[in-house]
Amino acid sequence: MVRTILIVAVILSIAAAYYIYLPLPSTISEPWKLMFMDSILRGVMHVSFLAHNLGLSRPFDIAKYAASWDEIKGPQSSPKIRVTETTFGGVQAQVFESTAADQETRLKRGVVYFHGGGWTLGSGKMQTYYFQCWSMAEELDAVVISIEYRLAPEARFPDQYNEAVQASKHILTAKVLSRYSIDPKRVAVSGDSAGANLAAAVAQQMALDNSAPIKFRVQALLYPTLQALDFNTPSYQQNGHIPILHRPLMARFWLEYLNGDPRLVTSLLANNHTAPTPSQEIAVAKAKTNWTKLLPVAFQKNYKPVVPLHGDPMLLEKLPGLLDVRAAPLLAETKVLRSVPPAYIMTCEHDVLRDDGLMYATRLEEAGVDVTIDHYEDGFHGCLSFAFGPFRFSVGFRSFRNYTRWLKENL
């Protein structure tokens, strides 16, 4: 009996080690901790997709349920930070207010923040985002407004975008800014991953909106996803199986956002939505994602563009959002980019989205916009969020410190 138990234990240990272990680059931050954390996340996603395949739930339902366990229950204030829940233009939000200047007349910085999660997962109430916004408010002596936009599948593009713009327009009014003692000349828009996508799109729209006299002073984008025309940029090719954002999962998130059939993942990954002889509209869009011209040579390395032999033009008819600048801010016209505020863009070497951020930085610089690129050679997707919570990484602390320092110096 004891021998049997030992054999079973050894087999389970080997199976667990096999599931946990991933060959990772030696330059990535704390690889064994990252492997363990990623195994948990992958396990949750596998169970979530399995339940969907068995007809028990929708694709991300179990993942959402698991994430909800990490949420802070109700606003929790302290003597230094006051936290409240409210709505802006009908969109829910948490407000983190530094109380340092409550007895003074001076105005504070303001940051409108959009959390990540592939437009499908996540919440500003999750511990990582909650403590991030709390710490930002304290470090910057600011008011940080974390927007709770609706998620897929209840909301699909352009719902998340519309809510992000709606909330931002409501916040950027003299009445609201005065209520929170925010300096109208010192308001930033920021976000990470899919939230950075919304932040970039909002920055473009608000810069063009002549009905909004108060503008964002800066934009701060953390490892943004900005296009879905090329799933084979050098960073997608290099980091396709690197935690925590694997290449197929990013394609799946785009399909959730754009209300596409999840069976199209394989076609997107093969770039079949970009035909070898594209229409004029597609050719113009592809020029704005041409990494052979937009990426510094050091990041191109020895990778080659992936061009499908035949392609499927019908994919763009099924997914028109792929060419919509509201979903893909990298596709904006140069005249639009000229109007946006100065940008901080964080990128990570071990992230499929690295090149989205770097290409956007190039396009902004070519349009005459001041850009700060903050690149982490040991960074991975989502690393800044791991300055907080149970899984803390050194690159998380460093990236958060540099991010808040830039905001403090430029806002």
mmCIF file of C-alpha atoms in Angstrom:
data_model
loop_
_atom_site.group_PDB
_atom_site.id
_atom_site.type_symbol
_atom_site.label_atom_id
_atom_site.label_comp_id
_atom_site.label_asym_id
_atom_site.label_seq_id
_atom_site.Cartn_x
_atom_site.Cartn_y
_atom_site.Cartn_z
ATOM 1 C CA MET A 1 0.000 0.000 0.000
ATOM 2 C CA VAL A 2 2.766 2.438 0.989
ATOM 3 C CA ARG A 3 4.684 1.532 -2.143
ATOM 4 C CA THR A 4 1.637 2.225 -4.296
ATOM 5 C CA ILE A 5 1.137 5.606 -2.664
ATOM 6 C CA LEU A 6 4.789 6.487 -3.254
ATOM 7 C CA ILE A 7 4.572 5.471 -6.911
ATOM 8 C CA VAL A 8 1.419 7.557 -7.412
ATOM 9 C CA ALA A 9 3.054 10.490 -5.634
ATOM 10 C CA VAL A 10 6.124 10.261 -7.864
ATOM 11 C CA ILE A 11 3.996 10.063 -11.005
ATOM 12 C CA LEU A 12 1.914 13.085 -9.938
ATOM 13 C CA SER A 13 5.075 15.013 -9.070
ATOM 14 C CA ILE A 14 6.570 14.285 -12.479
ATOM 15 C CA ALA A 15 3.317 15.278 -14.187
ATOM 16 C CA ALA A 16 3.164 18.519 -12.182
ATOM 17 C CA ALA A 17 6.800 19.308 -12.965
ATOM 18 C CA TYR A 18 6.179 18.618 -16.657
ATOM 19 C CA TYR A 19 3.169 20.979 -16.638
ATOM 20 C CA ILE A 20 4.953 23.707 -14.713
ATOM 21 C CA TYR A 21 8.259 23.648 -16.568
ATOM 22 C CA LEU A 22 8.692 25.895 -19.595
ATOM 23 C CA PRO A 23 11.999 26.575 -21.343
ATOM 24 C CA LEU A 24 12.429 30.305 -20.720
ATOM 25 C CA PRO A 25 15.173 32.717 -21.810
ATOM 26 C CA SER A 26 17.874 33.220 -19.197
ATOM 27 C CA THR A 27 17.331 36.971 -19.404
ATOM 28 C CA ILE A 28 13.742 36.882 -18.156
ATOM 29 C CA SER A 29 13.042 38.022 -14.596
ATOM 30 C CA GLU A 30 12.854 35.258 -11.956
ATOM 31 C CA PRO A 31 12.048 32.413 -14.402
ATOM 32 C CA TRP A 32 11.057 29.717 -11.897
ATOM 33 C CA LYS A 33 8.600 31.987 -10.140
ATOM 34 C CA LEU A 34 7.189 32.970 -13.525
ATOM 35 C CA MET A 35 6.838 29.306 -14.558
ATOM 36 C CA PHE A 36 4.898 28.487 -11.402
ATOM 37 C CA MET A 37 2.618 31.488 -11.732
ATOM 38 C CA ASP A 38 2.009 30.806 -15.415
ATOM 39 C CA SER A 39 1.133 27.173 -14.696
ATOM 40 C CA ILE A 40 -1.670 28.371 -12.430
ATOM 41 C CA LEU A 41 -2.958 30.825 -15.024
ATOM 42 C CA ARG A 42 -2.715 28.246 -17.828
ATOM 43 C CA GLY A 43 -4.516 25.712 -15.666
ATOM 44 C CA VAL A 44 -7.383 28.090 -15.063
ATOM 45 C CA MET A 45 -7.631 28.907 -18.776
ATOM 46 C CA HIS A 46 -7.500 25.231 -19.776
ATOM 47 C CA VAL A 47 -10.316 24.375 -17.355
ATOM 48 C CA SER A 48 -12.305 27.379 -18.569
ATOM 49 C CA PHE A 49 -11.983 26.367 -22.236
ATOM 50 C CA LEU A 50 -12.654 22.689 -21.423
ATOM 51 C CA ALA A 51 -15.892 23.601 -19.646
ATOM 52 C CA HIS A 52 -16.890 25.622 -22.697
ATOM 53 C CA ASN A 53 -16.075 22.765 -25.085
ATOM 54 C CA LEU A 54 -18.261 20.472 -22.952
ATOM 55 C CA GLY A 55 -21.110 22.959 -23.238
ATOM 56 C CA LEU A 56 -21.058 23.830 -19.541
ATOM 57 C CA SER A 57 -20.193 27.519 -19.777
ATOM 58 C CA ARG A 58 -18.987 30.325 -22.003
ATOM 59 C CA PRO A 59 -15.260 30.367 -22.916
ATOM 60 C CA PHE A 60 -13.986 32.664 -20.166
ATOM 61 C CA ASP A 61 -16.630 32.155 -17.456
ATOM 62 C CA ILE A 62 -14.521 30.014 -15.129
ATOM 63 C CA ALA A 63 -11.513 32.297 -15.628
ATOM 64 C CA LYS A 64 -13.698 35.255 -14.662
ATOM 65 C CA TYR A 65 -14.984 33.415 -11.614
ATOM 66 C CA ALA A 66 -11.431 32.599 -10.526
ATOM 67 C CA ALA A 67 -10.381 36.233 -11.005
ATOM 68 C CA SER A 68 -13.320 37.432 -8.899
ATOM 69 C CA TRP A 69 -11.798 35.682 -5.880
ATOM 70 C CA ASP A 70 -8.959 38.196 -6.051
ATOM 71 C CA GLU A 71 -11.223 41.233 -5.865
ATOM 72 C CA ILE A 72 -11.303 43.672 -2.972
ATOM 73 C CA LYS A 73 -14.765 43.587 -1.429
ATOM 74 C CA GLY A 74 -15.971 47.158 -1.125
ATOM 75 C CA PRO A 75 -13.886 50.361 -1.030
ATOM 76 C CA GLN A 76 -11.244 50.394 1.707
ATOM 77 C CA SER A 77 -9.855 53.777 2.679
ATOM 78 C CA SER A 78 -6.990 54.811 4.936
ATOM 79 C CA PRO A 79 -5.852 58.091 6.495
ATOM 80 C CA LYS A 80 -3.731 58.739 3.383
ATOM 81 C CA ILE A 81 -6.012 57.459 0.605
ATOM 82 C CA ARG A 82 -9.776 57.850 0.315
ATOM 83 C CA VAL A 83 -11.455 55.261 -1.936
ATOM 84 C CA THR A 84 -14.973 55.647 -3.271
ATOM 85 C CA GLU A 85 -17.134 54.031 -5.932
ATOM 86 C CA THR A 86 -19.124 56.156 -8.343
ATOM 87 C CA THR A 87 -20.065 56.531 -12.012
ATOM 88 C CA PHE A 88 -18.894 58.919 -14.719
ATOM 89 C CA GLY A 89 -21.258 59.278 -17.625
ATOM 90 C CA GLY A 90 -22.992 56.100 -16.498
ATOM 91 C CA VAL A 91 -19.737 54.100 -16.373
ATOM 92 C CA GLN A 92 -18.680 52.598 -13.049
ATOM 93 C CA ALA A 93 -15.348 53.566 -11.503
ATOM 94 C CA GLN A 94 -13.267 53.517 -8.335
ATOM 95 C CA VAL A 95 -11.711 56.808 -7.243
ATOM 96 C CA PHE A 96 -8.469 56.806 -5.242
ATOM 97 C CA GLU A 97 -7.856 60.247 -3.699
ATOM 98 C CA SER A 98 -4.718 61.325 -1.930
ATOM 99 C CA THR A 99 -5.772 63.163 1.219
ATOM 100 C CA ALA A 100 -2.397 64.895 1.664
ATOM 101 C CA ALA A 101 -3.708 68.211 0.323
ATOM 102 C CA ASP A 102 -7.193 68.092 1.884
ATOM 103 C CA GLN A 103 -6.406 70.971 4.216
ATOM 104 C CA GLU A 104 -4.760 73.007 1.477
ATOM 105 C CA THR A 105 -6.057 74.852 -1.564
ATOM 106 C CA ARG A 106 -3.614 73.405 -4.093
ATOM 107 C CA LEU A 107 -4.869 71.217 -6.893
ATOM 108 C CA LYS A 108 -3.734 67.646 -7.504
ATOM 109 C CA ARG A 109 -2.745 65.555 -10.492
ATOM 110 C CA GLY A 110 -5.372 63.318 -12.043
ATOM 111 C CA VAL A 111 -4.969 59.947 -13.787
ATOM 112 C CA VAL A 112 -7.729 58.132 -15.677
ATOM 113 C CA TYR A 113 -6.758 54.450 -15.711
ATOM 114 C CA PHE A 114 -8.032 51.494 -17.780
ATOM 115 C CA HIS A 115 -7.153 48.001 -16.553
ATOM 116 C CA GLY A 116 -6.030 45.190 -18.851
ATOM 117 C CA GLY A 117 -7.430 41.710 -19.411
ATOM 118 C CA GLY A 118 -8.070 41.370 -23.133
ATOM 119 C CA TRP A 119 -11.334 43.374 -22.938
ATOM 120 C CA THR A 120 -12.699 40.143 -21.421
ATOM 121 C CA LEU A 121 -11.153 39.599 -17.982
ATOM 122 C CA GLY A 122 -10.059 41.732 -15.068
ATOM 123 C CA SER A 123 -11.365 44.520 -12.888
ATOM 124 C CA GLY A 124 -9.998 47.549 -11.134
ATOM 125 C CA LYS A 125 -11.124 45.795 -7.942
ATOM 126 C CA MET A 126 -8.587 42.985 -8.364
ATOM 127 C CA GLN A 127 -5.845 43.273 -5.765
ATOM 128 C CA THR A 128 -3.094 43.985 -8.288
ATOM 129 C CA TYR A 129 -4.958 46.890 -9.911
ATOM 130 C CA TYR A 130 -6.465 48.099 -6.668
ATOM 131 C CA PHE A 131 -3.080 48.393 -4.942
ATOM 132 C CA GLN A 132 -1.486 49.781 -8.099
ATOM 133 C CA CYS A 133 -3.988 52.652 -8.261
ATOM 134 C CA TRP A 134 -3.761 53.120 -4.487
ATOM 135 C CA SER A 135 0.035 53.381 -4.700
ATOM 136 C CA MET A 136 -0.149 55.735 -7.680
ATOM 137 C CA ALA A 137 -2.457 58.073 -5.769
ATOM 138 C CA GLU A 138 -0.080 58.060 -2.808
ATOM 139 C CA GLU A 139 3.167 58.368 -4.798
ATOM 140 C CA LEU A 140 1.854 61.123 -7.083
ATOM 141 C CA ASP A 141 -0.311 62.932 -4.523
ATOM 142 C CA ALA A 142 -3.027 62.429 -7.096
ATOM 143 C CA VAL A 143 -6.581 61.374 -7.789
ATOM 144 C CA VAL A 144 -6.560 58.112 -9.747
ATOM 145 C CA ILE A 145 -9.813 57.084 -11.403
ATOM 146 C CA SER A 146 -9.989 53.406 -12.338
ATOM 147 C CA ILE A 147 -12.664 52.816 -14.976
ATOM 148 C CA GLU A 148 -14.841 49.681 -14.794
ATOM 149 C CA TYR A 149 -15.812 49.358 -18.447
ATOM 150 C CA ARG A 150 -17.992 46.357 -19.321
ATOM 151 C CA LEU A 151 -16.323 43.191 -20.579
ATOM 152 C CA ALA A 152 -16.933 40.668 -23.353
ATOM 153 C CA PRO A 153 -19.136 38.803 -24.045
ATOM 154 C CA GLU A 154 -21.717 41.132 -22.441
ATOM 155 C CA ALA A 155 -20.052 44.013 -24.276
ATOM 156 C CA ARG A 156 -18.333 43.867 -27.661
ATOM 157 C CA PHE A 157 -16.454 46.425 -29.718
ATOM 158 C CA PRO A 158 -17.162 49.322 -29.842
ATOM 159 C CA ASP A 159 -18.894 49.144 -26.437
ATOM 160 C CA GLN A 160 -15.691 49.175 -24.359
ATOM 161 C CA TYR A 161 -14.272 52.005 -26.470
ATOM 162 C CA ASN A 162 -17.500 54.018 -26.223
ATOM 163 C CA GLU A 163 -17.615 53.634 -22.452
ATOM 164 C CA ALA A 164 -13.959 54.648 -22.154
ATOM 165 C CA VAL A 165 -14.608 57.817 -24.192
ATOM 166 C CA GLN A 166 -17.881 58.516 -22.386
ATOM 167 C CA ALA A 167 -16.278 58.283 -18.951
ATOM 168 C CA SER A 168 -13.277 60.367 -20.019
ATOM 169 C CA LYS A 169 -15.429 63.151 -21.466
ATOM 170 C CA HIS A 170 -17.426 63.285 -18.260
ATOM 171 C CA ILE A 171 -14.277 63.415 -16.122
ATOM 172 C CA LEU A 172 -12.640 66.120 -18.257
ATOM 173 C CA THR A 173 -15.182 68.746 -17.245
ATOM 174 C CA ALA A 174 -14.622 71.660 -14.903
ATOM 175 C CA LYS A 175 -17.418 70.447 -12.624
ATOM 176 C CA VAL A 176 -15.983 66.968 -12.035
ATOM 177 C CA LEU A 177 -12.349 68.077 -11.813
ATOM 178 C CA SER A 178 -13.298 70.768 -9.310
ATOM 179 C CA ARG A 179 -15.196 68.230 -7.203
ATOM 180 C CA TYR A 180 -12.017 66.182 -6.776
ATOM 181 C CA SER A 181 -9.612 69.167 -6.653
ATOM 182 C CA ILE A 182 -7.854 68.006 -9.825
ATOM 183 C CA ASP A 183 -5.763 70.487 -11.777
ATOM 184 C CA PRO A 184 -7.347 70.617 -15.281
ATOM 185 C CA LYS A 185 -3.876 71.164 -16.759
ATOM 186 C CA ARG A 186 -2.482 67.993 -15.168
ATOM 187 C CA VAL A 187 -4.676 65.060 -16.163
ATOM 188 C CA ALA A 188 -3.236 61.888 -17.703
ATOM 189 C CA VAL A 189 -4.819 58.905 -19.410
ATOM 190 C CA SER A 190 -3.176 55.545 -18.830
ATOM 191 C CA GLY A 191 -3.715 51.802 -18.990
ATOM 192 C CA ASP A 192 -2.047 48.454 -19.479
ATOM 193 C CA SER A 193 -2.396 45.883 -22.279
ATOM 194 C CA ALA A 194 -6.004 46.042 -23.552
ATOM 195 C CA GLY A 195 -6.500 48.965 -21.169
ATOM 196 C CA ALA A 196 -3.589 50.728 -22.872
ATOM 197 C CA ASN A 197 -5.363 50.092 -26.169
ATOM 198 C CA LEU A 198 -8.378 51.962 -24.789
ATOM 199 C CA ALA A 199 -6.149 54.709 -23.350
ATOM 200 C CA ALA A 200 -4.438 55.275 -26.723
ATOM 201 C CA ALA A 201 -7.768 55.308 -28.559
ATOM 202 C CA VAL A 202 -9.258 57.707 -26.006
ATOM 203 C CA ALA A 203 -6.208 59.981 -26.258
ATOM 204 C CA GLN A 204 -6.729 60.197 -30.027
ATOM 205 C CA GLN A 205 -10.458 60.857 -29.782
ATOM 206 C CA MET A 206 -10.252 63.436 -26.999
ATOM 207 C CA ALA A 207 -7.481 65.310 -28.833
ATOM 208 C CA LEU A 208 -9.793 65.659 -31.842
ATOM 209 C CA ASP A 209 -12.938 66.501 -29.878
ATOM 210 C CA ASN A 210 -13.463 70.240 -30.254
ATOM 211 C CA SER A 211 -16.375 70.112 -27.816
ATOM 212 C CA ALA A 212 -13.997 69.181 -24.984
ATOM 213 C CA PRO A 213 -11.929 72.245 -23.959
ATOM 214 C CA ILE A 214 -9.993 70.316 -21.292
ATOM 215 C CA LYS A 215 -7.468 67.862 -22.743
ATOM 216 C CA PHE A 216 -5.235 65.124 -21.395
ATOM 217 C CA ARG A 217 -1.756 66.438 -20.763
ATOM 218 C CA VAL A 218 0.032 63.106 -21.266
ATOM 219 C CA GLN A 219 -0.708 59.468 -22.077
ATOM 220 C CA ALA A 220 1.077 56.538 -20.423
ATOM 221 C CA LEU A 221 0.735 53.183 -22.171
ATOM 222 C CA LEU A 222 1.961 49.986 -20.515
ATOM 223 C CA TYR A 223 2.714 47.156 -22.991
ATOM 224 C CA PRO A 224 -0.206 48.166 -25.246
ATOM 225 C CA THR A 225 -1.967 46.026 -27.841
ATOM 226 C CA LEU A 226 -2.534 48.338 -30.786
ATOM 227 C CA GLN A 227 -3.148 46.246 -33.906
ATOM 228 C CA ALA A 228 -4.405 42.852 -35.055
ATOM 229 C CA LEU A 229 -3.289 42.848 -38.682
ATOM 230 C CA ASP A 230 0.009 41.095 -38.023
ATOM 231 C CA PHE A 231 0.314 38.282 -35.500
ATOM 232 C CA ASN A 232 3.814 37.548 -36.781
ATOM 233 C CA THR A 233 5.830 40.614 -35.851
ATOM 234 C CA PRO A 234 9.275 39.703 -34.472
ATOM 235 C CA SER A 235 7.964 39.878 -30.894
ATOM 236 C CA TYR A 236 5.031 37.585 -31.721
ATOM 237 C CA GLN A 237 7.440 35.130 -33.359
ATOM 238 C CA GLN A 238 10.004 35.355 -30.563
ATOM 239 C CA ASN A 239 7.619 35.244 -27.593
ATOM 240 C CA GLY A 240 4.721 33.134 -28.824
ATOM 241 C CA HIS A 241 4.989 30.706 -25.890
ATOM 242 C CA ILE A 242 6.373 33.038 -23.222
ATOM 243 C CA PRO A 243 4.253 33.723 -20.111
ATOM 244 C CA ILE A 244 1.938 35.253 -19.318
ATOM 245 C CA LEU A 245 0.392 36.223 -22.651
ATOM 246 C CA HIS A 246 0.740 33.405 -25.146
ATOM 247 C CA ARG A 247 0.245 34.208 -28.830
ATOM 248 C CA PRO A 248 -2.949 32.117 -29.381
ATOM 249 C CA LEU A 249 -4.542 33.681 -26.299
ATOM 250 C CA MET A 250 -3.962 37.194 -27.643
ATOM 251 C CA ALA A 251 -5.688 36.233 -30.899
ATOM 252 C CA ARG A 252 -8.542 34.750 -28.872
ATOM 253 C CA PHE A 253 -8.906 38.002 -26.917
ATOM 254 C CA TRP A 254 -9.127 39.985 -30.167
ATOM 255 C CA LEU A 255 -11.872 37.665 -31.415
ATOM 256 C CA GLU A 256 -13.778 38.080 -28.147
ATOM 257 C CA TYR A 257 -13.505 41.855 -28.434
ATOM 258 C CA LEU A 258 -14.524 41.990 -32.097
ATOM 259 C CA ASN A 259 -17.279 39.375 -31.676
ATOM 260 C CA GLY A 260 -15.563 36.901 -33.976
ATOM 261 C CA ASP A 261 -15.795 33.131 -34.172
ATOM 262 C CA PRO A 262 -13.134 31.623 -31.841
ATOM 263 C CA ARG A 263 -12.424 29.029 -34.530
ATOM 264 C CA LEU A 264 -10.725 31.817 -36.506
ATOM 265 C CA VAL A 265 -7.713 31.840 -34.161
ATOM 266 C CA THR A 266 -5.641 29.675 -36.501
ATOM 267 C CA SER A 267 -6.428 31.899 -39.477
ATOM 268 C CA LEU A 268 -5.440 35.049 -37.592
ATOM 269 C CA LEU A 269 -2.186 33.503 -36.425
ATOM 270 C CA ALA A 270 -1.346 32.655 -40.039
ATOM 271 C CA ASN A 271 -2.109 36.266 -41.075
ATOM 272 C CA ASN A 272 -4.744 34.914 -43.467
ATOM 273 C CA HIS A 273 -6.743 38.104 -42.977
ATOM 274 C CA THR A 274 -4.055 39.965 -44.969
ATOM 275 C CA ALA A 275 -4.273 38.760 -48.565
ATOM 276 C CA PRO A 276 -1.147 38.817 -50.799
ATOM 277 C CA THR A 277 -2.905 41.275 -53.156
ATOM 278 C CA PRO A 278 -4.777 43.511 -50.716
ATOM 279 C CA SER A 279 -7.283 46.236 -51.467
ATOM 280 C CA GLN A 280 -6.186 49.858 -51.257
ATOM 281 C CA GLU A 281 -7.681 50.169 -47.758
ATOM 282 C CA ILE A 282 -5.813 47.122 -46.480
ATOM 283 C CA ALA A 283 -2.578 48.189 -48.184
ATOM 284 C CA VAL A 284 -2.731 51.567 -46.425
ATOM 285 C CA ALA A 285 -3.395 49.867 -43.080
ATOM 286 C CA LYS A 286 -0.572 47.359 -43.581
ATOM 287 C CA ALA A 287 1.855 50.211 -44.244
ATOM 288 C CA LYS A 288 1.110 51.477 -40.737
ATOM 289 C CA THR A 289 2.030 48.112 -39.259
ATOM 290 C CA ASN A 290 5.073 47.477 -41.474
ATOM 291 C CA TRP A 291 7.591 46.468 -38.846
ATOM 292 C CA THR A 292 10.431 46.254 -41.356
ATOM 293 C CA LYS A 293 10.267 50.055 -41.493
ATOM 294 C CA LEU A 294 8.860 50.955 -38.089
ATOM 295 C CA LEU A 295 10.958 48.750 -35.801
ATOM 296 C CA PRO A 296 14.541 49.568 -34.873
ATOM 297 C CA VAL A 297 16.849 47.024 -36.532
ATOM 298 C CA ALA A 298 17.956 45.685 -33.145
ATOM 299 C CA PHE A 299 14.426 44.417 -32.524
ATOM 300 C CA GLN A 300 13.921 42.974 -35.995
ATOM 301 C CA LYS A 301 16.771 40.510 -35.463
ATOM 302 C CA ASN A 302 16.657 37.758 -38.111
ATOM 303 C CA TYR A 303 12.887 37.459 -38.326
ATOM 304 C CA LYS A 304 11.071 37.648 -41.661
ATOM 305 C CA PRO A 305 7.574 38.929 -42.464
ATOM 306 C CA VAL A 306 4.925 36.200 -42.691
ATOM 307 C CA VAL A 307 2.818 36.605 -45.820
ATOM 308 C CA PRO A 308 0.053 34.056 -46.524
ATOM 309 C CA LEU A 309 0.160 32.260 -49.870
ATOM 310 C CA HIS A 310 -3.523 32.776 -50.494
ATOM 311 C CA GLY A 311 -5.169 34.473 -47.546
ATOM 312 C CA ASP A 312 -8.868 34.887 -46.892
ATOM 313 C CA PRO A 313 -10.278 38.336 -47.769
ATOM 314 C CA MET A 314 -13.607 37.271 -46.235
ATOM 315 C CA LEU A 315 -12.023 37.430 -42.786
ATOM 316 C CA LEU A 316 -11.984 41.220 -42.911
ATOM 317 C CA GLU A 317 -15.662 41.207 -43.826
ATOM 318 C CA LYS A 318 -16.330 39.022 -40.792
ATOM 319 C CA LEU A 319 -14.089 41.179 -38.581
ATOM 320 C CA PRO A 320 -14.375 44.789 -39.818
ATOM 321 C CA GLY A 321 -12.996 46.003 -36.491
ATOM 322 C CA LEU A 322 -9.536 44.861 -37.576
ATOM 323 C CA LEU A 323 -9.329 47.993 -39.739
ATOM 324 C CA ASP A 324 -11.141 50.315 -37.314
ATOM 325 C CA VAL A 325 -8.796 52.834 -35.725
ATOM 326 C CA ARG A 326 -10.957 52.851 -32.585
ATOM 327 C CA ALA A 327 -9.944 49.213 -32.060
ATOM 328 C CA ALA A 328 -6.453 49.499 -33.535
ATOM 329 C CA PRO A 329 -4.927 52.906 -32.637
ATOM 330 C CA LEU A 330 -1.725 52.087 -34.534
ATOM 331 C CA LEU A 331 -3.748 52.556 -37.756
ATOM 332 C CA ALA A 332 -4.470 56.239 -37.040
ATOM 333 C CA GLU A 333 -3.649 58.810 -39.705
ATOM 334 C CA THR A 334 -0.525 60.906 -39.135
ATOM 335 C CA LYS A 335 -2.608 64.083 -38.867
ATOM 336 C CA VAL A 336 -4.470 62.484 -35.934
ATOM 337 C CA LEU A 337 -1.265 61.427 -34.225
ATOM 338 C CA ARG A 338 0.079 64.983 -34.451
ATOM 339 C CA SER A 339 -2.689 66.105 -32.103
ATOM 340 C CA VAL A 340 -2.204 63.593 -29.279
ATOM 341 C CA PRO A 341 -0.362 64.415 -26.034
ATOM 342 C CA PRO A 342 3.203 63.358 -25.191
ATOM 343 C CA ALA A 343 3.506 59.643 -24.561
ATOM 344 C CA TYR A 344 5.229 57.229 -22.219
ATOM 345 C CA ILE A 345 5.302 53.696 -23.656
ATOM 346 C CA MET A 346 6.492 50.734 -21.618
ATOM 347 C CA THR A 347 7.642 47.649 -23.537
ATOM 348 C CA CYS A 348 9.048 44.301 -22.442
ATOM 349 C CA GLU A 349 11.507 42.144 -24.351
ATOM 350 C CA HIS A 350 9.693 38.910 -23.529
ATOM 351 C CA ASP A 351 6.216 40.033 -24.598
ATOM 352 C CA VAL A 352 4.296 39.322 -27.817
ATOM 353 C CA LEU A 353 3.071 42.946 -27.722
ATOM 354 C CA ARG A 354 6.539 44.495 -27.543
ATOM 355 C CA ASP A 355 6.516 45.552 -31.196
ATOM 356 C CA ASP A 356 3.039 47.107 -31.048
ATOM 357 C CA GLY A 357 4.378 49.614 -28.535
ATOM 358 C CA LEU A 358 7.652 50.202 -30.382
ATOM 359 C CA MET A 359 5.922 50.727 -33.751
ATOM 360 C CA TYR A 360 3.487 53.178 -32.169
ATOM 361 C CA ALA A 361 6.407 55.054 -30.625
ATOM 362 C CA THR A 362 8.002 55.373 -34.077
ATOM 363 C CA ARG A 363 4.786 56.615 -35.660
ATOM 364 C CA LEU A 364 4.257 59.145 -32.872
ATOM 365 C CA GLU A 365 7.825 60.403 -33.145
ATOM 366 C CA GLU A 366 7.469 60.733 -36.928
ATOM 367 C CA ALA A 367 4.332 62.818 -36.259
ATOM 368 C CA GLY A 368 6.322 65.132 -33.969
ATOM 369 C CA VAL A 369 5.032 63.839 -30.621
ATOM 370 C CA ASP A 370 7.405 63.614 -27.651
ATOM 371 C CA VAL A 371 7.781 59.937 -26.720
ATOM 372 C CA THR A 372 9.556 58.211 -23.838
ATOM 373 C CA ILE A 373 10.204 54.508 -24.424
ATOM 374 C CA ASP A 374 10.796 52.540 -21.234
ATOM 375 C CA HIS A 375 12.031 49.086 -22.297
ATOM 376 C CA TYR A 376 12.729 46.182 -19.931
ATOM 377 C CA GLU A 377 15.132 43.525 -21.189
ATOM 378 C CA ASP A 378 14.024 41.154 -18.418
ATOM 379 C CA GLY A 379 10.377 42.132 -18.579
ATOM 380 C CA PHE A 380 7.364 40.025 -19.534
ATOM 381 C CA HIS A 381 3.775 40.950 -20.309
ATOM 382 C CA GLY A 382 1.962 42.359 -17.296
ATOM 383 C CA CYS A 383 5.121 42.652 -15.203
ATOM 384 C CA LEU A 384 4.204 45.982 -13.597
ATOM 385 C CA SER A 385 1.126 44.413 -12.013
ATOM 386 C CA PHE A 386 3.484 42.063 -10.183
ATOM 387 C CA ALA A 387 4.853 44.840 -8.058
ATOM 388 C CA PHE A 388 1.796 43.995 -5.939
ATOM 389 C CA GLY A 389 -0.064 40.934 -4.707
ATOM 390 C CA PRO A 390 1.204 37.438 -3.829
ATOM 391 C CA PHE A 391 3.506 37.079 -6.861
ATOM 392 C CA ARG A 392 5.992 39.938 -6.642
ATOM 393 C CA PHE A 393 8.797 40.339 -9.169
ATOM 394 C CA SER A 394 11.813 42.628 -9.054
ATOM 395 C CA VAL A 395 11.013 43.883 -12.562
ATOM 396 C CA GLY A 396 7.545 44.737 -11.272
ATOM 397 C CA PHE A 397 8.976 47.059 -8.599
ATOM 398 C CA ARG A 398 11.398 48.662 -11.062
ATOM 399 C CA SER A 399 8.808 49.230 -13.763
ATOM 400 C CA PHE A 400 6.259 50.683 -11.337
ATOM 401 C CA ARG A 401 8.880 53.014 -9.845
ATOM 402 C CA ASN A 402 9.951 54.295 -13.270
ATOM 403 C CA TYR A 403 6.350 54.654 -14.470
ATOM 404 C CA THR A 404 5.333 56.771 -11.484
ATOM 405 C CA ARG A 405 8.559 58.766 -11.693
ATOM 406 C CA TRP A 406 7.784 59.688 -15.306
ATOM 407 C CA LEU A 407 4.254 60.729 -14.370
ATOM 408 C CA LYS A 408 5.585 62.804 -11.472
ATOM 409 C CA GLU A 409 8.064 64.589 -13.774
ATOM 410 C CA ASN A 410 5.716 65.124 -16.708
ATOM 411 C CA LEU A 411 2.307 65.649 -15.147
#
